[in-house]
Coordinates of C-alpha atoms in Angstrom, one line a residue:
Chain Z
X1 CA 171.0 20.1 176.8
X2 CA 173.9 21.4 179.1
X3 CA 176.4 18.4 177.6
X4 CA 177.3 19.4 174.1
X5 CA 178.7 16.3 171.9
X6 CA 181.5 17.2 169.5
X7 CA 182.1 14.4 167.0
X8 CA 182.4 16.6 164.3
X9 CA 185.7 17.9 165.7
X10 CA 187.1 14.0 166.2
X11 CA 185.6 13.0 163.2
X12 CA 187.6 15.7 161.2
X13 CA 190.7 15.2 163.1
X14 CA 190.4 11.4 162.6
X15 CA 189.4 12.2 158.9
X16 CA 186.2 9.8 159.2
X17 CA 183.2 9.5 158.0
X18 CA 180.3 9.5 160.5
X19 CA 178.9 6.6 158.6
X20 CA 182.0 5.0 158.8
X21 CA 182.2 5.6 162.4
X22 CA 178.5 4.3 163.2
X23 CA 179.4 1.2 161.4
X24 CA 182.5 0.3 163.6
X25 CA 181.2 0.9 167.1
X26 CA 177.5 -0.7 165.8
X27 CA 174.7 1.5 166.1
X28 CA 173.2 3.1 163.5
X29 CA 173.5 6.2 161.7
X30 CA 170.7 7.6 162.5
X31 CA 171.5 7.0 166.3
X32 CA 174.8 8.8 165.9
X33 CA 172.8 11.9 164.5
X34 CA 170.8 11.8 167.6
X35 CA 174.0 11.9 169.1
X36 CA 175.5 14.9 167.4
X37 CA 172.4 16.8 167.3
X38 CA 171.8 16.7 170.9
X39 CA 168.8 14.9 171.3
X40 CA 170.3 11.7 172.8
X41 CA 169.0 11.6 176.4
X42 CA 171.7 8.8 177.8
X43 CA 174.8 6.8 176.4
X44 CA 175.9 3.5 177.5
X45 CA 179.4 3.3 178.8
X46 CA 179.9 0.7 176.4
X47 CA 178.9 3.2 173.4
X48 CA 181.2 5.8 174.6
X49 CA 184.4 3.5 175.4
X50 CA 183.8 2.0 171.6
X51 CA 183.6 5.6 170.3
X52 CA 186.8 6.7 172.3
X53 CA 188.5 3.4 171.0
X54 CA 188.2 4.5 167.3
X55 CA 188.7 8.0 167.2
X56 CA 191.5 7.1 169.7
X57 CA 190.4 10.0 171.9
X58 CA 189.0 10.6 175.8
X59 CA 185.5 10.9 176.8
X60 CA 186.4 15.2 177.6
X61 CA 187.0 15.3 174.1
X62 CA 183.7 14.8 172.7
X63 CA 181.7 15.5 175.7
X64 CA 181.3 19.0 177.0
X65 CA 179.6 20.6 180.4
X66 CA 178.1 24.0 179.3
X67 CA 176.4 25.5 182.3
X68 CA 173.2 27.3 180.6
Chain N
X1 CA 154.9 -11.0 169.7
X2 CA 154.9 -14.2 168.0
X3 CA 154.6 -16.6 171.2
X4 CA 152.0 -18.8 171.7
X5 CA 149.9 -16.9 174.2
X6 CA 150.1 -13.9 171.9
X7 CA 148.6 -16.3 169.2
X8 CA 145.9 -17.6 171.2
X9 CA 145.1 -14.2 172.9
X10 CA 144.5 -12.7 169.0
X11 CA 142.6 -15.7 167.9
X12 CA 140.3 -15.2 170.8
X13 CA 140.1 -11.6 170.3
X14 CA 138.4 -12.0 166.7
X15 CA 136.7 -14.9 167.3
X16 CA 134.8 -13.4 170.0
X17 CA 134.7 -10.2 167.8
X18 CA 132.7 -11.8 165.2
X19 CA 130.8 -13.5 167.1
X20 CA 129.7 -10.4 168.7
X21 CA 128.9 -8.5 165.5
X22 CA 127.1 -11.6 164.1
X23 CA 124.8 -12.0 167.8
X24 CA 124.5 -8.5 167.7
X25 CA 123.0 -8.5 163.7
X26 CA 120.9 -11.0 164.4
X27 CA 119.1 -9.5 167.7
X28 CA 118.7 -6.3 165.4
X29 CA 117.1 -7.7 162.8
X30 CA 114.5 -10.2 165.0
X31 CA 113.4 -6.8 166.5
X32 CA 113.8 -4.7 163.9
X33 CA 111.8 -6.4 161.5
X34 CA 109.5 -9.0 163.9
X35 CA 108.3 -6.8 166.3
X36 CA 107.9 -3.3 165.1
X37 CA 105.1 -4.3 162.5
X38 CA 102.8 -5.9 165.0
X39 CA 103.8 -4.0 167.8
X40 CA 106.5 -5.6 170.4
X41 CA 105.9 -7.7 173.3
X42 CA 107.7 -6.4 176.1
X43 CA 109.0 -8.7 179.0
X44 CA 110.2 -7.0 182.2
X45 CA 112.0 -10.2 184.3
X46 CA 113.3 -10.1 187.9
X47 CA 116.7 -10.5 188.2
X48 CA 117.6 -14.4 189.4
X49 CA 118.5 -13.8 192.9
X50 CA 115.5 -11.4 193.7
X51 CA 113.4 -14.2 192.0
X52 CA 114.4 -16.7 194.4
X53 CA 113.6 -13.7 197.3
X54 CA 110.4 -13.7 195.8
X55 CA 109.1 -17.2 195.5
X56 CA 107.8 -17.9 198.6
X57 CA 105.2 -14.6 198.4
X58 CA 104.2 -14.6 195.1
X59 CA 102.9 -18.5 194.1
X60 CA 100.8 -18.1 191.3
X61 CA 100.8 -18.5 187.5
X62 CA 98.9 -15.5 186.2
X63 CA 97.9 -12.7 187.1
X64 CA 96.1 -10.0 184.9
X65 CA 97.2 -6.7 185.5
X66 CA 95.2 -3.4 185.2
X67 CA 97.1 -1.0 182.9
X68 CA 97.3 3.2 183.2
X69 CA 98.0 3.8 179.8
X70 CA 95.9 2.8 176.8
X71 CA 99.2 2.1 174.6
X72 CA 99.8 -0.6 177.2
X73 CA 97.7 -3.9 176.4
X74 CA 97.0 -7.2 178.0
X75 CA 99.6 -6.8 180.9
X76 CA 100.0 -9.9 183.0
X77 CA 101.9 -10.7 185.7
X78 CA 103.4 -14.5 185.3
X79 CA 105.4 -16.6 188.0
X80 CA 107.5 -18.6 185.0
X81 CA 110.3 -16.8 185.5
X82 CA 108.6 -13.7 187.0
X83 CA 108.1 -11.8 184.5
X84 CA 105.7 -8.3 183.9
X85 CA 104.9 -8.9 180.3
X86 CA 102.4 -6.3 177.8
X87 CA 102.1 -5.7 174.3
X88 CA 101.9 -2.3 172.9
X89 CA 102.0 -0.8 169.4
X90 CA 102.8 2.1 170.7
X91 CA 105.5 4.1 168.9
X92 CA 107.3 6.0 171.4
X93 CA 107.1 2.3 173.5
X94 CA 108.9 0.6 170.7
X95 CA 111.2 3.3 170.1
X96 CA 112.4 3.4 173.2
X97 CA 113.3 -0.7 173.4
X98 CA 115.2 0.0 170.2
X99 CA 116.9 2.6 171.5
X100 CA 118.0 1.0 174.8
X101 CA 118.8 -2.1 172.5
X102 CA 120.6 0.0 169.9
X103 CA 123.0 1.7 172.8
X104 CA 123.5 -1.7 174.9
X105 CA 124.8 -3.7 171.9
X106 CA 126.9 -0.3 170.6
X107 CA 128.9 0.7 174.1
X108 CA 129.6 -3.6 174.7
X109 CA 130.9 -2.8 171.0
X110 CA 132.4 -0.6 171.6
X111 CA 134.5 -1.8 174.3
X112 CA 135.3 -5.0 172.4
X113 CA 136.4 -3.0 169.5
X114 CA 139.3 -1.0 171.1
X115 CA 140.1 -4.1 173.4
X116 CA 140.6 -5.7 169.9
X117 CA 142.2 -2.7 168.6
X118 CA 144.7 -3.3 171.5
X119 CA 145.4 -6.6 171.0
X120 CA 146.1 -6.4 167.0
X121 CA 148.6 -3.4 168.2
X122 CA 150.9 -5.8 170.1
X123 CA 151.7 -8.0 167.2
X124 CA 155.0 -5.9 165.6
X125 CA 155.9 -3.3 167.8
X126 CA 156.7 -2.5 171.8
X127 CA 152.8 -2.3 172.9
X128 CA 153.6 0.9 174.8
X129 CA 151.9 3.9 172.3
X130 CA 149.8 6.8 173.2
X131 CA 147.2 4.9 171.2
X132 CA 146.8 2.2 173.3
X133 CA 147.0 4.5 176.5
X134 CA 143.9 6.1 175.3
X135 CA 142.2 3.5 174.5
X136 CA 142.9 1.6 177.6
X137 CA 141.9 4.8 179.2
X138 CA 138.5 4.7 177.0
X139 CA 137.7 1.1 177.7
X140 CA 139.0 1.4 181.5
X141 CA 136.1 4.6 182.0
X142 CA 133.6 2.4 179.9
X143 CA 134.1 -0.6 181.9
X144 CA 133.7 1.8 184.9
X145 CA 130.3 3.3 184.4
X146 CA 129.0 0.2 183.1
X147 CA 127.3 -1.0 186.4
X148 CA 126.3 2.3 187.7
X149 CA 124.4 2.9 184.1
X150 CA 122.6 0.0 184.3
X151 CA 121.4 0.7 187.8
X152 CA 120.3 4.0 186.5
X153 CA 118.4 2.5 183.9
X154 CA 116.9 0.1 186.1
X155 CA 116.0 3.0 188.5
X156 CA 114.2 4.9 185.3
X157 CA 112.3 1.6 184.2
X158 CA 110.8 1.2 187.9
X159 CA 109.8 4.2 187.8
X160 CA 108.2 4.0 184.7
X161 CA 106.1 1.0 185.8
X162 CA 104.9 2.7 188.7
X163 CA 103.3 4.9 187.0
X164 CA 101.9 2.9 184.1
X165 CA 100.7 -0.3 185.9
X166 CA 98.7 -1.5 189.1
X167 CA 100.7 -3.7 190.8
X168 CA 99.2 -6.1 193.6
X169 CA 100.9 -5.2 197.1
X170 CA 102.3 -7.6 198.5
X171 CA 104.7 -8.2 201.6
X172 CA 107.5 -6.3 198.8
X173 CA 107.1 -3.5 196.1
X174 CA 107.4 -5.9 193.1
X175 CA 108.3 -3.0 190.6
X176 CA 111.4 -2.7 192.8
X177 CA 112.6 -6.1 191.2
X178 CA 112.3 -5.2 187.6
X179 CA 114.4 -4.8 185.2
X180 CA 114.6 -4.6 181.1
X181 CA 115.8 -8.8 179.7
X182 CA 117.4 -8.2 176.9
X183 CA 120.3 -10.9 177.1
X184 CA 121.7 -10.1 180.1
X185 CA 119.3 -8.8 182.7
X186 CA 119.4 -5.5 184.3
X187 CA 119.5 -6.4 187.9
X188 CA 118.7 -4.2 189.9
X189 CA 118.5 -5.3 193.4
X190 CA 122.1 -6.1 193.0
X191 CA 124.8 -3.5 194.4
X192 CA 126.9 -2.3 191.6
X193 CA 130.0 -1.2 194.0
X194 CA 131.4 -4.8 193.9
X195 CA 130.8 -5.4 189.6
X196 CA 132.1 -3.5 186.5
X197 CA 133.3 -0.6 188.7
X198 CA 136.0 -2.8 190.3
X199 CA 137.5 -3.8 186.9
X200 CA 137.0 -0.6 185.4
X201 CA 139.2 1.0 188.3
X202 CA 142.0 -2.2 187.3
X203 CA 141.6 -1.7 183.6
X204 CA 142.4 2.6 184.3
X205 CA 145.4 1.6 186.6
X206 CA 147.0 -0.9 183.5
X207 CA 146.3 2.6 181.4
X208 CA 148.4 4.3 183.8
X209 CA 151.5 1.5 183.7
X210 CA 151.3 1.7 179.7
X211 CA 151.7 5.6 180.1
X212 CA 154.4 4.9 182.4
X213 CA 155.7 2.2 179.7
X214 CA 155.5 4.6 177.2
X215 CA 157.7 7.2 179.3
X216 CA 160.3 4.7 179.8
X217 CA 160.4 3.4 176.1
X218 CA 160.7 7.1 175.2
X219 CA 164.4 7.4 177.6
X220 CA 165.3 4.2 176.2
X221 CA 164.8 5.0 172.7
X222 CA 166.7 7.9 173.6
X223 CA 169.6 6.1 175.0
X224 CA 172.4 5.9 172.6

């Protein structure tokens, strides 16, 4: 998919656990690996602002335009 | 789905399930084990409607026919419900009401099982699978032919009694109002555009939404 997520970058910077993450904007874990691996085929606004609210980041952070 | 139409609609499903396998048994087994001893007595009825079309030429009780084949005894002709009816101990005779019997009661089976199948399938989870695609596909093309098959068969059984039986001529052709009674009667003088083939068309277009359904529930699954 031409938008890369990088959580793994935030996540490390933040010094969270992706668990620990999944748990405080509420879906599941297995939804977030969806996420990171790039299989996801939408995300709520919603999602996104509660992700950007606890990593304390913007949206161009994580998500990335790579024209393939 | 635990509502109360969901309840109702299951409950219906199997009671008419087993009531199905139970008629179904017990048709078997009067022919299976009645008839094929002594050899079977065949009954060839009009449809209704044709037998109201009828009344007014033929008014008589009996009439004894003249049979072609020497596997075909005693054929009569009656007005009680117009029926051709023969005996015959003939195997290839008997075997082929079994066998017509046999492949009615399994494609109506068959139909009710994966319309059963269906139903159970929409008790946990989102109804929308490739299962039930197929089989609403399945039963949607069953459904479809159903009409046409029986006209076919109809077509075939005329035929046959053409060629087996004198018929007295009348104003109509009455071997053109035949048709095999086993249940539910093989009309044939009825069009088959405006029966089964109707539904089955509906019943492929609801396959077609659930593929649809199954698309979307896919994205949405998909939606984080």
């Amino acid at each position: 998919m031409p938008i890369i997520v990088n959580l793994d970058v935030m996540l490390a910077k933040r010094k969270m656990q992706s668990k620990e993450l999944a748990e405080k904007v509420g879906i599941t874990l297995a939804n977030l690996s969806i996420l990171k691996t790039g299989k996801a085929k939408a995300i709520r606004f919603s999602t996104l602002e509660s992700i950007c609210k606890e990593l304390d980041c913007q949206p161009g952070d994580i998500l990335e335009f790579r024209n393939e | 789905m635990k509502s109360l139409s969901y309840k109702a609609l299951s409950a219906a499903t199997e009671i008419i399930f087993i009531l199905y396998i139970l008629g179904a048994s017990l048709v078997m087994g009067i022919l299976v084990f009645m008839n094929v001893e002594e050899g079977v007595t065949v009954n060839l009825s009009f449809s209704h409607l044709d037998a109201y079309d009828l009344a007014d030429d033929y008014k008589f009780d009996e009439i004894k026919l003249e049979s072609k084949n020497s596997d075909i005894n005693d054929p009569v002709l009656t007005s009680l419900g117009y029926k051709l009816r023969f005996n015959s101990s003939a195997a290839w005779i008997e075997g082929g009401i079994l066998f017509l019997t046999i492949a009615a009661i399994f494609y109506i089976g068959v139909i009710l099982w994966f319309s059963r199948k269906v139903v159970l399938s929409l008790q946990n989870n989102s109804p929308f699978t490739f299962e039930n695609y197929r089989r609403l596909r399945l039963i949607g093309i069953l459904v479809l032919i159903l009409d046409p098959l029986k006209w076919i068969v109809s077509l075939l059984i005329r035929i046959w009694v053409n060629s087996n039986f004198i018929l007295p001529l009348g104003g109509k052709s009455l071997a053109n109002y035949l048709g095999y009674h086993f249940g539910f009667t093989l009309g044939s003088a009825d069009s088959f555009l405006y029966n089964s083939v109707l539904f089955g068309l509906i019943i492929l277009v609801i396959a077609q939404v659930f593929r649809h359904g199954l698309d979307m529930k896919e994205e949405q699954d998909l939606t984080i």
